[in-house]
C-alpha positions as a Python dict, from the first residue, in 0.01 Angstrom:
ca = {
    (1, 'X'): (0, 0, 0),
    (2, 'X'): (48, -314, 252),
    (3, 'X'): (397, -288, 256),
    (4, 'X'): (742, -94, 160),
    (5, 'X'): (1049, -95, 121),
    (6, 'X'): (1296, 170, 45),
    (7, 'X'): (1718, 100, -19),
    (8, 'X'): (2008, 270, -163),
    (9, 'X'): (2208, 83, -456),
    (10, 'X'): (2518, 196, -655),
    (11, 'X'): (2499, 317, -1023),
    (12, 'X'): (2794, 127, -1205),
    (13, 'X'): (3022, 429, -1132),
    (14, 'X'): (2959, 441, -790),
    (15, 'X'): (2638, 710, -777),
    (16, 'X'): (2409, 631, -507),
    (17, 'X'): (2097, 619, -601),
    (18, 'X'): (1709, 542, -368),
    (19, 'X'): (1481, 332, -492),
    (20, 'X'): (1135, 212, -364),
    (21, 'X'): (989, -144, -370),
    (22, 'X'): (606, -127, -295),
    (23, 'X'): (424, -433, -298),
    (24, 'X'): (23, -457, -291),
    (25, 'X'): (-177, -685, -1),
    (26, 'X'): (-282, -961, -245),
    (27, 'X'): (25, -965, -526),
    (28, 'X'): (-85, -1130, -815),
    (29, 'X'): (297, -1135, -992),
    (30, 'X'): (292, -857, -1200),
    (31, 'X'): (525, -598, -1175),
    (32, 'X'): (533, -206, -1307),
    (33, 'X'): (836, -32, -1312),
    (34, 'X'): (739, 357, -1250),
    (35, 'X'): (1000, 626, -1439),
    (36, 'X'): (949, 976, -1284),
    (37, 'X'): (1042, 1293, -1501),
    (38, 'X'): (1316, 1572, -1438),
    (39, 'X'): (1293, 1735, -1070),
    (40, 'X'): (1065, 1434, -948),
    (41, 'X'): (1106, 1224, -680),
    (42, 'X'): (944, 850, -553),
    (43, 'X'): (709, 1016, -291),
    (44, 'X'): (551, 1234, -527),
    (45, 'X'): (390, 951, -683),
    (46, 'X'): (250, 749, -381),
    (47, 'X'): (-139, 782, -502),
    (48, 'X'): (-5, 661, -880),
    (49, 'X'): (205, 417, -684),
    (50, 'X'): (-164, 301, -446),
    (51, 'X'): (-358, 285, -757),
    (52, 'X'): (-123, 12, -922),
    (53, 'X'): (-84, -149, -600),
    (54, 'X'): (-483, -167, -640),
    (55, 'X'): (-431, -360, -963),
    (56, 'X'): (-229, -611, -828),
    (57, 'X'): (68, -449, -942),
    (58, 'X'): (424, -429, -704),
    (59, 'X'): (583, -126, -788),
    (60, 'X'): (955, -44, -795),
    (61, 'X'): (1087, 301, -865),
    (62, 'X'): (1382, 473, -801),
    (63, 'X'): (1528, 877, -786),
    (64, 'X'): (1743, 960, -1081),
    (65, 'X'): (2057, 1055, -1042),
    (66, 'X'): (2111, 1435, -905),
    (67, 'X'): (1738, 1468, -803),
    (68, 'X'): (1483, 1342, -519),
    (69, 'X'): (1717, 1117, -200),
    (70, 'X'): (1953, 995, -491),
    (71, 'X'): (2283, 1155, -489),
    (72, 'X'): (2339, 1541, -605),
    (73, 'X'): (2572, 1598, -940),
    (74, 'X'): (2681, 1878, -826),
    (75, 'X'): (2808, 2060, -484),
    (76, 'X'): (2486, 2291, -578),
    (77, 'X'): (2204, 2050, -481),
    (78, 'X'): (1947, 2271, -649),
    (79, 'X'): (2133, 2227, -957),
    (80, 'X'): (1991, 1968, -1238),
    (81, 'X'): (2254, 1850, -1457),
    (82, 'X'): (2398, 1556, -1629),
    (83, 'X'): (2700, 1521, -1879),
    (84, 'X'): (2522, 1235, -2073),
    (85, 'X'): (2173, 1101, -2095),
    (86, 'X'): (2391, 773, -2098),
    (87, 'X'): (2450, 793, -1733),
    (88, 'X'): (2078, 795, -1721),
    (89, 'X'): (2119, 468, -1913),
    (90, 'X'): (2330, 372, -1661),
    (91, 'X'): (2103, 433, -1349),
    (92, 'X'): (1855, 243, -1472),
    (93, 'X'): (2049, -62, -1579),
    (94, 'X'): (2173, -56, -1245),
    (95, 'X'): (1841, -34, -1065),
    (96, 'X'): (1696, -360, -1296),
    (97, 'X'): (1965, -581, -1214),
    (98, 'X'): (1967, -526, -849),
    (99, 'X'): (1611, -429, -772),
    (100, 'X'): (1389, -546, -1018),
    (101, 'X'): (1517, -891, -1175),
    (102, 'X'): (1532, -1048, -798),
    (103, 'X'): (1132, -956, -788),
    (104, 'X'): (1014, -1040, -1142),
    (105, 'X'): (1060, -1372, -1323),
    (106, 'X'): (1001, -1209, -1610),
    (107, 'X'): (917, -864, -1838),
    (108, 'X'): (764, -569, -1617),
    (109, 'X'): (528, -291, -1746),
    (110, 'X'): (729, 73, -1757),
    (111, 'X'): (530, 357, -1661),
    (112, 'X'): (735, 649, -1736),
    (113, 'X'): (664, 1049, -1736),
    (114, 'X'): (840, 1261, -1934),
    (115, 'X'): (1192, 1283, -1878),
    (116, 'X'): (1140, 883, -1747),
    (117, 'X'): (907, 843, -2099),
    (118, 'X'): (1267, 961, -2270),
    (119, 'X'): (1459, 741, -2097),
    (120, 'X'): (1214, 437, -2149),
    (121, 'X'): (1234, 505, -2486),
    (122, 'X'): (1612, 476, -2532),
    (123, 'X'): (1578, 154, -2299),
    (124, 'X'): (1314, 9, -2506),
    (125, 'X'): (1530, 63, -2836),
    (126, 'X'): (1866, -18, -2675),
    (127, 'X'): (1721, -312, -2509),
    (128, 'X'): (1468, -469, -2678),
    (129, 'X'): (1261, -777, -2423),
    (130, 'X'): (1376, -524, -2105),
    (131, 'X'): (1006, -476, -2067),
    (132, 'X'): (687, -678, -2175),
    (133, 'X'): (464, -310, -2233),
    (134, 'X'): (503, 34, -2217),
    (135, 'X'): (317, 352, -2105),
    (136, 'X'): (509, 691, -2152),
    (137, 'X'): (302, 987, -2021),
    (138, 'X'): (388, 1320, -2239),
    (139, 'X'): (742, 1167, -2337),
    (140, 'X'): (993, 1436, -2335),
    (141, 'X'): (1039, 1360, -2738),
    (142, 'X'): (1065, 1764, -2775),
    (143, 'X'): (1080, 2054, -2565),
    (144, 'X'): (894, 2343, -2591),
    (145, 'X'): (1083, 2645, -2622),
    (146, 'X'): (767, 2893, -2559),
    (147, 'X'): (765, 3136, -2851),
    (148, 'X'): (1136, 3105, -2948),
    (149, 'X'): (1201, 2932, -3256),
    (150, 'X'): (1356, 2550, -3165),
    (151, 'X'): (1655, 2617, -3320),
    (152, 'X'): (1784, 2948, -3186),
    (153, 'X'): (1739, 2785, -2824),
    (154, 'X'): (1965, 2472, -2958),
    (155, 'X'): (2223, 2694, -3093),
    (156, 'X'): (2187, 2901, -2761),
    (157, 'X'): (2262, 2581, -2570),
    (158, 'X'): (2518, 2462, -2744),
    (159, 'X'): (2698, 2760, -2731),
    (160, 'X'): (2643, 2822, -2370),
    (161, 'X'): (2769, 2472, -2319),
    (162, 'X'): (3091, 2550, -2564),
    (163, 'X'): (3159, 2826, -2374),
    (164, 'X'): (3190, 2620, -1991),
    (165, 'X'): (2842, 2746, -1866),
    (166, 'X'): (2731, 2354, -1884),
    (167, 'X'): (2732, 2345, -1537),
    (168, 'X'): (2526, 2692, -1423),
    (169, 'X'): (2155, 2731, -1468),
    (170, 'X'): (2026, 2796, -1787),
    (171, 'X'): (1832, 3164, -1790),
    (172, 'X'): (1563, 3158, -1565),
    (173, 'X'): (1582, 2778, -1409),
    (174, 'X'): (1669, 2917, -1079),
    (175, 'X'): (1358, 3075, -999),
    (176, 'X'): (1247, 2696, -1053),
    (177, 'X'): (1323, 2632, -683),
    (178, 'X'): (969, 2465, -587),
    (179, 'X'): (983, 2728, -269),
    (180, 'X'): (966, 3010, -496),
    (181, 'X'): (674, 2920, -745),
    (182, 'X'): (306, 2926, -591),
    (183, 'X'): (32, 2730, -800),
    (184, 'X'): (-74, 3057, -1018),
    (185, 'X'): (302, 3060, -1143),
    (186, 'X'): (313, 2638, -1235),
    (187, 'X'): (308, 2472, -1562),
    (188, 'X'): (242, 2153, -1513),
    (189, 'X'): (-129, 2044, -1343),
    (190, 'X'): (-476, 2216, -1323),
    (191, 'X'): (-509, 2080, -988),
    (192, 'X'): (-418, 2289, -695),
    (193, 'X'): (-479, 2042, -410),
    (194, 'X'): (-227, 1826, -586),
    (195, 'X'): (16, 2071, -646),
    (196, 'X'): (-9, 2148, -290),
    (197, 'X'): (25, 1814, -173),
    (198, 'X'): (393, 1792, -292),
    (199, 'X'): (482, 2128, -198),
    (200, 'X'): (405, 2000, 133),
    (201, 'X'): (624, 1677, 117),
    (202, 'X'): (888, 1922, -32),
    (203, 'X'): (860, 2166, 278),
    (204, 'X'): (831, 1834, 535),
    (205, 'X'): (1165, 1709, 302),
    (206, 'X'): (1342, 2029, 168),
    (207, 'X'): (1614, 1802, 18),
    (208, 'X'): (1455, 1646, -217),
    (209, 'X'): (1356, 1938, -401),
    (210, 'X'): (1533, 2077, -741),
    (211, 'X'): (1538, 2399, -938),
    (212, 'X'): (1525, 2356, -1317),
    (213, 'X'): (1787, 2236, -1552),
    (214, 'X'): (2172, 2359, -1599),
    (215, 'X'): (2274, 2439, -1973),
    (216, 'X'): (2459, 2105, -1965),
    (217, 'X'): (2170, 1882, -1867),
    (218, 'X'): (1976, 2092, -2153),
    (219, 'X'): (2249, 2009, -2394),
    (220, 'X'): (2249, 1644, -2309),
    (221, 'X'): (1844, 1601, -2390),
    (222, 'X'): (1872, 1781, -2732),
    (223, 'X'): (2155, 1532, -2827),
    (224, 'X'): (1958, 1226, -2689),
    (225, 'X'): (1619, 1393, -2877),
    (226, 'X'): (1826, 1442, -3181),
    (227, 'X'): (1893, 1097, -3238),
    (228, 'X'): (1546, 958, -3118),
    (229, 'X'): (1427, 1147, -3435),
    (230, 'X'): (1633, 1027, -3645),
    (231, 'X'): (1455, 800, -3926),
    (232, 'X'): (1444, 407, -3816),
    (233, 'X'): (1480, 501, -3427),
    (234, 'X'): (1137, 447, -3356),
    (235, 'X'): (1030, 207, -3616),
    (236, 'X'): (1324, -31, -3423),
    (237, 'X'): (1124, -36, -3066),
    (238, 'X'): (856, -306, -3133),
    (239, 'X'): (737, -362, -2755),
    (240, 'X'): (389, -262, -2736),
    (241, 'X'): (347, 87, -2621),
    (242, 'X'): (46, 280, -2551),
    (243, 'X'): (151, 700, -2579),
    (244, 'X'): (-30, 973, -2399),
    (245, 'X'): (1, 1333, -2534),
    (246, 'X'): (-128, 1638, -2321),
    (247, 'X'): (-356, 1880, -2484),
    (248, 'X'): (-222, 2159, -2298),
    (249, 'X'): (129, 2072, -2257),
    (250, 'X'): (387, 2332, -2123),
    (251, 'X'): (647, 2152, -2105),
    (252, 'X'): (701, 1874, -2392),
    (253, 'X'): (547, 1951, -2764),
    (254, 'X'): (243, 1742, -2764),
    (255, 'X'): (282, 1756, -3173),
    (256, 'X'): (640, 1584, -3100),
    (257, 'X'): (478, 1316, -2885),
    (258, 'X'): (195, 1272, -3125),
    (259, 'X'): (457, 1252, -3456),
    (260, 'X'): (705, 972, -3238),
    (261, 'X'): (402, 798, -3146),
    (262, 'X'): (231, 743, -3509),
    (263, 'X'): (601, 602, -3599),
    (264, 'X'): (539, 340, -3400),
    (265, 'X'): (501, -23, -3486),
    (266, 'X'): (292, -135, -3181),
    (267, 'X'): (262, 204, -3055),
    (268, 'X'): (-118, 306, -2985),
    (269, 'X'): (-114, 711, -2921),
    (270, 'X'): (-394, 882, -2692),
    (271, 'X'): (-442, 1249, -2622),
    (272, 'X'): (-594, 1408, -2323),
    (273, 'X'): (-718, 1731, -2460),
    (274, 'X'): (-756, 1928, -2092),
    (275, 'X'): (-434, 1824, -1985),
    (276, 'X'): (-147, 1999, -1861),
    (277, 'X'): (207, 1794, -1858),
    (278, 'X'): (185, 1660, -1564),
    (279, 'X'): (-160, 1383, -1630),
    (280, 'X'): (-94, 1163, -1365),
    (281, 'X'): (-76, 1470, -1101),
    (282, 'X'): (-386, 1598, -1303),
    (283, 'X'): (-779, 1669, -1164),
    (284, 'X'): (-989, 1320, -1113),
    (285, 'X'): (-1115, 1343, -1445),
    (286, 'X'): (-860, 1377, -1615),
    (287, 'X'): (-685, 1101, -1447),
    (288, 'X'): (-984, 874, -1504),
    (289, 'X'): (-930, 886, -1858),
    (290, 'X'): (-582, 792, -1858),
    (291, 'X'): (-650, 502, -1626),
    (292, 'X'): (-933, 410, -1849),
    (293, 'X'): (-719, 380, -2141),
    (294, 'X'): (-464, 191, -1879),
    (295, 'X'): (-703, -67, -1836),
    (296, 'X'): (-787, -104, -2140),
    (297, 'X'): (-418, -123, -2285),
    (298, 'X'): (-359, -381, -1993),
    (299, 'X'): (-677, -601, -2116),
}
């Protein structure tokens, strides 16, 4: 990466939010807007970041709302919530008008993990010609509830929720603090030197870490995941879209990703069976297949 360039903007109600502009030594043009999932935050991706950069790509991300340098919901900073997926909706309209429109004369690439695969999905509906492709990496489509049946942790949710627990952590997302879980105890990558290299930038940068998700913020992806299933959602996104699944996904259902995919118009859907959630933090070969099928989508 030649060059950098990091700024704060305003969300449309006034939430600040960082963003990233990274731009490669010989441009060629081409832009890739990089979504990050829950918790996440821009430096965690710098080799992802490098190895667009290396395809002539200039990269601009940005911290979601309530997580990474981007401004906390809540007075609890370890806290991940959100009344509305729509102020998600809102973040990123926010960041394309003021950071990525005055770089890009016309349609950028997403690349979007999880959470960001969610939210790329309700952009790419919402606002069809917003982007000229797509990759989501294991799109949070549907959650996995590990052994309890889906709909007993909905109901559990929503009446946590009803009963004004919306903004505390849901049972057991506090021990999500990054400082308390050790590579043995993660979900999300079979590669330790990777996991350890952001638990180092989280121990160099202690505020930009996040424990796991409030009832609220759970709330608010079941309603947004409720009505991407619903029939004609995503037969309406015609951008084309390449979908990675994870064949040992944690986190997301990989049969959800894998259903939402083959609904599709332009939607081509490829599965990684060795991978944990987290494929672009994944062990080299794992991450040479997905760049493989990258560069393949790409042409």
């Amino acid at each position: 990466m030649a060059q950098f360039d990091f700024k704060f903007i305003s969300a449309s109600d006034g939430r600040r939010l960082r963003t990233g502009v990274f731009a490669p030594e010989r441009p060629r043009g081409r832009v890739a807007v990089l979504l990050s999932g829950q918790s996440e935050f821009i430096e965690k991706y710098l080799e992802v970041i490098g190895e667009l950069n290396a395809r002539g790509f200039t990269v601009a991300t940005f911290d979601w709302r309530g997580q990474g340098g981007s401004a906390r919901a809540l007075t609890q900073p370890l806290k991940s919530y959100v009344g509305d997926f729509a102020e998600y909706d809102d973040d990123l309209q926010s960041f394309m008008a003021e950071v990525v429109a005055p770089i890009s004369a016309t349609a950028p690439l997403v690349l979007a993990h999880s959470m960001g695969g969610h939210m790329a999905l309700r952009a790419l509906h919402d606002q069809p010609g917003m982007f000229s492709r797509a990759m989501l990496v294991a799109p949070m489509v549907g959650i996995s509830t590990r052994g309890y049946p889906g709909s007993l942790a909905r109901a559990m949710t929503a009446l946590q929720t009803f009963a004004g627990k919306g903004r505390e952590f849901a049972w057991g997302m506090a021990e999500r603090d990054p400082f308390l879980i050790d590579f043995s105890r993660q979900l999300c990558t079979s590669d330790s030197a990777r996991f350890e290299r952001t638990q180092k930038i989280l121990r160099a940068h202690p505020e930009l870490r996040l424990a796991g998700p409030t009832w609220g913020w759970i709330e608010a992806a079941y309603r947004s995941m409720k009505r991407q299933s619903e029939a004609g959602y995503a037969e309406a996104i015609r951008t084309p879209t390449l979908v990675f699944g994870a064949g040992k996904d944690r986190i997301v259902l990989t049969e959800a990703v894998r259903r939402f995919a083959s609904r599709l118009p332009n939607g081509r859907y490829v599965e990684i069976a060795d991978a944990e959630h987290e494929i672009l933090m994944e062990a080299d070969a794992i991450r040479e297949e997905f760049w493989r099928a990258f560069d393949g989508f790409m042409g």
